[in-house]
Amino acid sequence: MFGMRIWLRVNGEPVEADIWEGESLLYVLRERLGYPGSKNACEQGECGSCSVMLDGKLVCACLVLGAQADGHEVVTVEGLSEDGRLHRVQEAFVVAGAVQCGFCTPGLVVAAADLLQHRPDPSDDEIREALSGNLCRCTGYAKIFDAVRLAAR
Amino acid sequence: MSTTAPKLELGRVGEIVPRADGIPKVTGEFAYSSDLNAAGMLWGHTLRSPHSHARITGIDLSAALAAPGVHAVLTHEDVPGEKLYGLEFQDQPVLAVDRVRYYGEPVALVAAEHPEQARRAAELIRVDYEPLAPIADAETATEQEPLHPDRPTMGHGYRDDPRPNIVRSLVIRHGDPDVEADVSVSGVYEVGIQDQAFLGPESGLCVPDGEGGVDVYVATQWLHVDRDQVAPCLGLKPEQVRIHLAGVGGAFGGREDLSMQIHGSMLALHTNRPVKIVYNREESFVGHIHRHPAKIWMEHRATRDGKLVNVRVRILLDGGAYASSSTAVTSNAASFACGPYQVDNALIESLCVYTNNPPCGAMRGFGAVQVCFAHEAQMDKLAAALDIDPIELRLLNALQSGDTMPTGQTIAGTLPVAEVIRRAAALPVPEQEELPRDPLRLPGGSGNTTRGEGVKRGVGFAVGFKNIGYSEGFDDYTAARVRLDADGSAEIHCAAAEVGQGVAGVILQVARTELGTEDVTLAPHTTATVGSAGSASASRMTWMASGAVRDACRAALEERDRNGGGAVDVERIYRHPRTSPLDPETGQTTGERSHVAYACAAMRVVAEVDVELGLTRIVWIGTAQDVGKAVNPQAVTGQIEGGAAQGLGLALMEEIQTRDGLITNASFTDYLIPTTLDMPPVVSELVEHPDPDAPYGVKGVGEPPTVVSTAAVVSALRVATGRELTRVPVRPDDIVGL
Amino acid sequence: MDVLTPRTLDEALRLKSERPDALPIQGGTDVMVELNFDRARPPALLNLNELAELRGWSEENGRIRLAAGLTYAEAMQTPLPALAEASRTVGGPQIRNRGTIGGNLGTSSPAGDALPPLLVCGAQVRMASVRGERTLPLAEFVTGVKRNVLADDELILAVDVDAEPGRQTFLKVGPRNAMVISVVSLALRVDGELTASFGSAGPVPGLVSAPLEDAESFPVQVAAAAAPIDDVRGTAAYRRHALRVLTKRALERCLA
């Protein structure tokens, strides 16, 4: 079922995909382009598990029409680590024990990395507000806050 | 992996060890059940009932079969084997036959090349329904026409209650249940339907093996019992169905029952193509069982100085349309109804009924959550009536090892109730923060509803406990297999489902401890290479997997010694102490014990409540939990924090709402779980008294924080508001008094 | 399903006149939920993302013009206090980076968080089609639950509001402390008179004005103007009660 073709950059690489027009960017990334890191937890913008950077802005990939990404730049969780090294947020999540089932983790990692890029030394309130669009059902968030503080240091 | 892992020190039992799956999970490489793909794969879709109760008078598939991209459209007629399945009782149709009993019940299946084609084809299936009056009120369910006239849960050693629509009826008589005392307090408590709301929706990939069998890659809690339910419905031998654990995006009880396993396999075998099914969030809300809603009547009789004399309880659980694990929930609710207190006399009636409401089954806390909310409200009420400090009242009655439960079971293992109470009560509570503050740190949060107006503070307290392991005579065991290579490296096979709780780490820590080597790997969890591990539930997996892996490691070392070296491959089965059924008439244990062991937790909660708007902010949680022995202290505190969050959710916001059995809020827009702005810091004290019956003394840690936190949060709200607050989730209306 | 992606406003208006069945999509925070959950399959989608004409905000002649594509994150930076506060309550950061004022108007939900703060600022909605432009007060633009006067060939261009905000605030009640659809919300402006607007307490956002000296009775007036219902998010009785409390608190903030 291919209605149209789109071209975009994902994690710096130019890619193209034949898609059905109603597909979300999330579906395109996961099922068409082989980037399953962004997660399909709610598909209604309520959980942040599919958080990606679209032209440098943190967004839910489930709420972007695939066709709207045509000609744009997307960075997913798979694009955060550079030269085989974990992003400092990723490393902090592992060390702080912020990962349990991990389904929310890719979205939280992207959101936290976005926060630290804009606020290198965020207050606790800033961390809470910046991550309030990302639901986690396992951790109660405590170790996620620990991880963000650890990464900020 | 494309990334270079940081060097992680791999530890042994008792050490903090980062998760082995942590790195693939932070990079996005970890493959969850919805991430899987196979060449030639089709997408499955499930057509579900829009009615909570209806007769099916006809199904016309012709338009769907003719739709573009469609490879199969199946109904109950296409179920190759048994038409019914169930976790404990075969009472649930694989696909509805002539009647639907709940909203969202599966009726037909479609496989197509694209999910949109599958959805469009499903829309073309014409099902003729004749709606029937739904049984939506649990209180009158036993006076209605039977939903299951063949009474599938009867004849299993339970009390024979002749009324229709009984899932289980249990009465526990302990001592003299008619004895009077100086003081009596009573109350009626209600608990709404909570959902596990795991983030990874039900999903999986079914791949036909070309020889009539099928490989199922799925997120589940118990691989082998999935297989044992799937195979008969497919008309296959167990070994023709291999269940492999795909990445699990949380479980919390919601993956004990089957979801897409049989459906995906039917489509895969029918089309001879791999078939993937992924529920969306809305479908997930109808695609698994929920926590039982409950109505609980309690009366506590006590002496003037606060000693409990007699506790009388009536529990009504709404099991919904199918049995799932409701019989065990019924019994758990009954056996924990008196709380972790020594009570010499009790009458506990626990009833679970069939209705046309959403099916209910296992969720973290499993019957203990509902009664803890009630018994802790009662203890606060009793303390007020007697003018005794509520913590002193709890200490005065605290259960301990050697005491007798209402079921007649003497507590053999450790149960430091008084100690967890003392240690939680001793945790320093933070000072009240000055105004003005950012609204994020006030009730209502980002809604900017108060600058401090109407805000009152309350400090609450609760204690709870729960069993560990399967109960009532269930043959509960875990298998583990150890392969030692000649070079000293080891590979562990264990089907214990890693659902996020960290059992994979536990297995590795135990193996390293026993084998004395760092060079240990864990093979994929599957039914293909090792025996059953039992379920990742009932706070049992750490205990059971530790026992099985320990025993297998020790046996492997012995065998290697006997052989004088070389490679060995050993499988061992571990069983916890045997349990016995409850007497169907008296509810008393028929052996030494009906539960294996117990774990307790106490929790102190600081809440701020805007009493004019009914909004809340939980400021702080402090807890002390009986963990036996912490295998990985970081993972244990993670379980406590997460468990507390789920209990907080039930206390404040989480409820599946229904109207005539139809779910009206099946989305994350309207079924709300706590966000980063709802969860306070949690201070956890680990109370370590190794249990003599457990390997390394470990106890499961997942459930006690959820059991106690709902009660503790509401206790704090009561102190802040002065209101009784007898129902959870507490609604703003209840706080305001509308 | 067709996706139409115009590069200029003129092209967009032409496409909309040719395909009046095309559903405009900007931030996608409403439309994509409908698509993802199979609730809507419009014959075509009109993707407005590439239209520079719909971006940003500007100030001219005592009025502020908010282009339809202004996101909530951007609205938080405008000199409109209630709108900024309201925007901070919308979803999480991801939603605020995508959701737009124009989308909130287009959806016309009684729970639209931007609507009450815009209403108290005398908002005028600018719409255009190939037939030309027109402007209507926001109170006349929204006609019912998720209904408005927008014609099939029209697009929302912008909202114009008073640049002199007076004293303003916005309060929103939800069942948890972030990421909620409002159970009830209130915007208040004090600027020579009292102007309040509420959300989620009637089929359309309400607008109530009174002279300053009515401050004491104003909370009751606002609550009386509401026509709330019972739904999964709250009860009518609670909404009416909360409106009184919110109005009283808003007055304390703005009259202090």
mmCIF file of C-alpha atoms in Angstrom, chain B residues 6-130:
data_model
loop_
_atom_site.group_PDB
_atom_site.id
_atom_site.type_symbol
_atom_site.label_atom_id
_atom_site.label_comp_id
_atom_site.label_asym_id
_atom_site.label_seq_id
_atom_site.Cartn_x
_atom_site.Cartn_y
_atom_site.Cartn_z
ATOM 1 C CA PRO B 6 30.822 1.406 29.158
ATOM 2 C CA LYS B 7 32.589 -1.174 31.292
ATOM 3 C CA LEU B 8 30.010 -2.300 33.800
ATOM 4 C CA GLU B 9 31.151 -4.147 36.875
ATOM 5 C CA LEU B 10 29.124 -7.323 37.009
ATOM 6 C CA GLY B 11 28.285 -8.237 40.525
ATOM 7 C CA ARG B 12 26.949 -10.897 42.746
ATOM 8 C CA VAL B 13 23.989 -11.231 45.076
ATOM 9 C CA GLY B 14 23.646 -8.116 47.225
ATOM 10 C CA GLU B 15 25.518 -5.724 44.957
ATOM 11 C CA ILE B 16 24.278 -2.859 42.830
ATOM 12 C CA VAL B 17 24.476 -4.040 39.255
ATOM 13 C CA PRO B 18 23.414 -2.062 36.207
ATOM 14 C CA ARG B 19 20.932 -3.882 34.033
ATOM 15 C CA ALA B 20 22.399 -6.046 31.302
ATOM 16 C CA ASP B 21 19.655 -4.840 28.960
ATOM 17 C CA GLY B 22 20.139 -1.210 29.964
ATOM 18 C CA ILE B 23 22.356 -0.240 27.056
ATOM 19 C CA PRO B 24 20.197 -1.665 24.255
ATOM 20 C CA LYS B 25 17.194 -0.083 25.948
ATOM 21 C CA VAL B 26 18.738 3.424 26.051
ATOM 22 C CA THR B 27 19.968 3.222 22.465
ATOM 23 C CA GLY B 28 16.648 2.006 21.081
ATOM 24 C CA GLU B 29 18.095 -1.283 19.883
ATOM 25 C CA PHE B 30 16.240 -3.506 22.339
ATOM 26 C CA ALA B 31 13.616 -5.442 20.366
ATOM 27 C CA TYR B 32 10.173 -5.252 21.942
ATOM 28 C CA SER B 33 7.339 -7.452 20.769
ATOM 29 C CA SER B 34 6.005 -4.635 18.581
ATOM 30 C CA ASP B 35 9.395 -4.073 16.940
ATOM 31 C CA LEU B 36 9.616 -7.438 15.216
ATOM 32 C CA ASN B 37 9.461 -8.006 11.495
ATOM 33 C CA ALA B 38 9.786 -10.983 9.162
ATOM 34 C CA ALA B 39 9.965 -11.369 5.404
ATOM 35 C CA GLY B 40 6.504 -11.665 3.870
ATOM 36 C CA MET B 41 4.874 -10.586 7.082
ATOM 37 C CA LEU B 42 1.166 -9.790 7.234
ATOM 38 C CA TRP B 43 -0.641 -7.598 9.755
ATOM 39 C CA GLY B 44 -3.363 -9.077 11.875
ATOM 40 C CA HIS B 45 -6.320 -7.156 13.202
ATOM 41 C CA THR B 46 -9.040 -8.140 15.644
ATOM 42 C CA LEU B 47 -12.678 -7.215 15.188
ATOM 43 C CA ARG B 48 -14.232 -6.690 18.603
ATOM 44 C CA SER B 49 -17.679 -6.453 20.015
ATOM 45 C CA PRO B 50 -19.192 -2.992 20.379
ATOM 46 C CA HIS B 51 -21.675 -4.454 22.883
ATOM 47 C CA SER B 52 -21.149 -5.582 26.441
ATOM 48 C CA HIS B 53 -23.751 -8.313 26.049
ATOM 49 C CA ALA B 54 -25.343 -9.515 22.837
ATOM 50 C CA ARG B 55 -26.306 -12.570 20.893
ATOM 51 C CA ILE B 56 -24.584 -13.018 17.553
ATOM 52 C CA THR B 57 -27.152 -14.049 14.960
ATOM 53 C CA GLY B 58 -24.979 -13.971 11.884
ATOM 54 C CA ILE B 59 -21.585 -13.061 10.479
ATOM 55 C CA ASP B 60 -21.000 -12.188 6.818
ATOM 56 C CA LEU B 61 -17.362 -12.145 5.744
ATOM 57 C CA SER B 62 -17.804 -11.817 1.990
ATOM 58 C CA ALA B 63 -17.071 -8.108 1.635
ATOM 59 C CA ALA B 64 -14.049 -8.333 3.922
ATOM 60 C CA LEU B 65 -12.636 -11.297 2.025
ATOM 61 C CA ALA B 66 -12.898 -9.327 -1.207
ATOM 62 C CA ALA B 67 -11.156 -6.256 0.200
ATOM 63 C CA PRO B 68 -7.724 -5.285 -1.163
ATOM 64 C CA GLY B 69 -4.669 -6.794 0.465
ATOM 65 C CA VAL B 70 -6.638 -9.273 2.562
ATOM 66 C CA HIS B 71 -5.244 -12.787 3.019
ATOM 67 C CA ALA B 72 -7.529 -14.220 5.656
ATOM 68 C CA VAL B 73 -10.701 -13.455 7.569
ATOM 69 C CA LEU B 74 -11.365 -15.921 10.378
ATOM 70 C CA THR B 75 -14.087 -16.557 12.940
ATOM 71 C CA HIS B 76 -14.735 -19.112 15.671
ATOM 72 C CA GLU B 77 -15.443 -21.664 12.943
ATOM 73 C CA ASP B 78 -11.775 -21.488 11.987
ATOM 74 C CA VAL B 79 -10.424 -22.248 15.452
ATOM 75 C CA PRO B 80 -8.670 -25.550 14.723
ATOM 76 C CA GLY B 81 -8.850 -27.048 18.200
ATOM 77 C CA GLU B 82 -10.490 -26.187 21.486
ATOM 78 C CA LYS B 83 -12.831 -23.235 21.154
ATOM 79 C CA LEU B 84 -12.364 -22.114 24.758
ATOM 80 C CA TYR B 85 -9.293 -21.166 26.740
ATOM 81 C CA GLY B 86 -8.479 -19.582 30.053
ATOM 82 C CA LEU B 87 -5.656 -19.044 32.496
ATOM 83 C CA GLU B 88 -7.247 -21.302 35.107
ATOM 84 C CA PHE B 89 -10.673 -22.224 33.737
ATOM 85 C CA GLN B 90 -11.583 -22.730 30.106
ATOM 86 C CA ASP B 91 -14.462 -20.288 29.978
ATOM 87 C CA GLN B 92 -13.359 -17.775 27.354
ATOM 88 C CA PRO B 93 -13.951 -18.256 23.609
ATOM 89 C CA VAL B 94 -10.946 -17.759 21.362
ATOM 90 C CA LEU B 95 -13.430 -15.922 19.146
ATOM 91 C CA ALA B 96 -17.013 -15.300 20.166
ATOM 92 C CA VAL B 97 -19.303 -18.114 19.082
ATOM 93 C CA ASP B 98 -22.901 -17.049 19.464
ATOM 94 C CA ARG B 99 -22.697 -14.544 22.261
ATOM 95 C CA VAL B 100 -20.453 -11.703 23.394
ATOM 96 C CA ARG B 101 -20.141 -11.081 27.108
ATOM 97 C CA TYR B 102 -18.008 -7.961 27.299
ATOM 98 C CA TYR B 103 -17.225 -4.802 25.410
ATOM 99 C CA GLY B 104 -14.283 -5.479 23.149
ATOM 100 C CA GLU B 105 -14.595 -9.261 23.070
ATOM 101 C CA PRO B 106 -12.832 -10.645 19.963
ATOM 102 C CA VAL B 107 -15.232 -11.749 17.230
ATOM 103 C CA ALA B 108 -13.211 -12.090 14.030
ATOM 104 C CA LEU B 109 -9.672 -11.779 12.694
ATOM 105 C CA VAL B 110 -8.204 -10.292 9.547
ATOM 106 C CA ALA B 111 -4.734 -10.643 8.038
ATOM 107 C CA ALA B 112 -3.714 -8.155 5.378
ATOM 108 C CA GLU B 113 -0.611 -6.679 3.865
ATOM 109 C CA HIS B 114 -0.929 -3.327 5.598
ATOM 110 C CA PRO B 115 -2.582 -2.535 8.914
ATOM 111 C CA GLU B 116 -4.864 -0.034 7.215
ATOM 112 C CA GLN B 117 -6.071 -2.716 4.814
ATOM 113 C CA ALA B 118 -6.728 -4.995 7.764
ATOM 114 C CA ARG B 119 -8.711 -2.264 9.524
ATOM 115 C CA ARG B 120 -10.750 -1.439 6.442
ATOM 116 C CA ALA B 121 -11.507 -5.110 5.841
ATOM 117 C CA ALA B 122 -12.544 -5.589 9.478
ATOM 118 C CA GLU B 123 -14.966 -2.719 9.001
ATOM 119 C CA LEU B 124 -16.543 -4.684 6.146
ATOM 120 C CA ILE B 125 -17.271 -7.736 8.291
ATOM 121 C CA ARG B 126 -20.968 -7.716 8.984
ATOM 122 C CA VAL B 127 -21.880 -9.048 12.406
ATOM 123 C CA ASP B 128 -25.548 -9.175 13.312
ATOM 124 C CA TYR B 129 -25.947 -8.582 17.015
ATOM 125 C CA GLU B 130 -29.075 -8.889 19.066
#
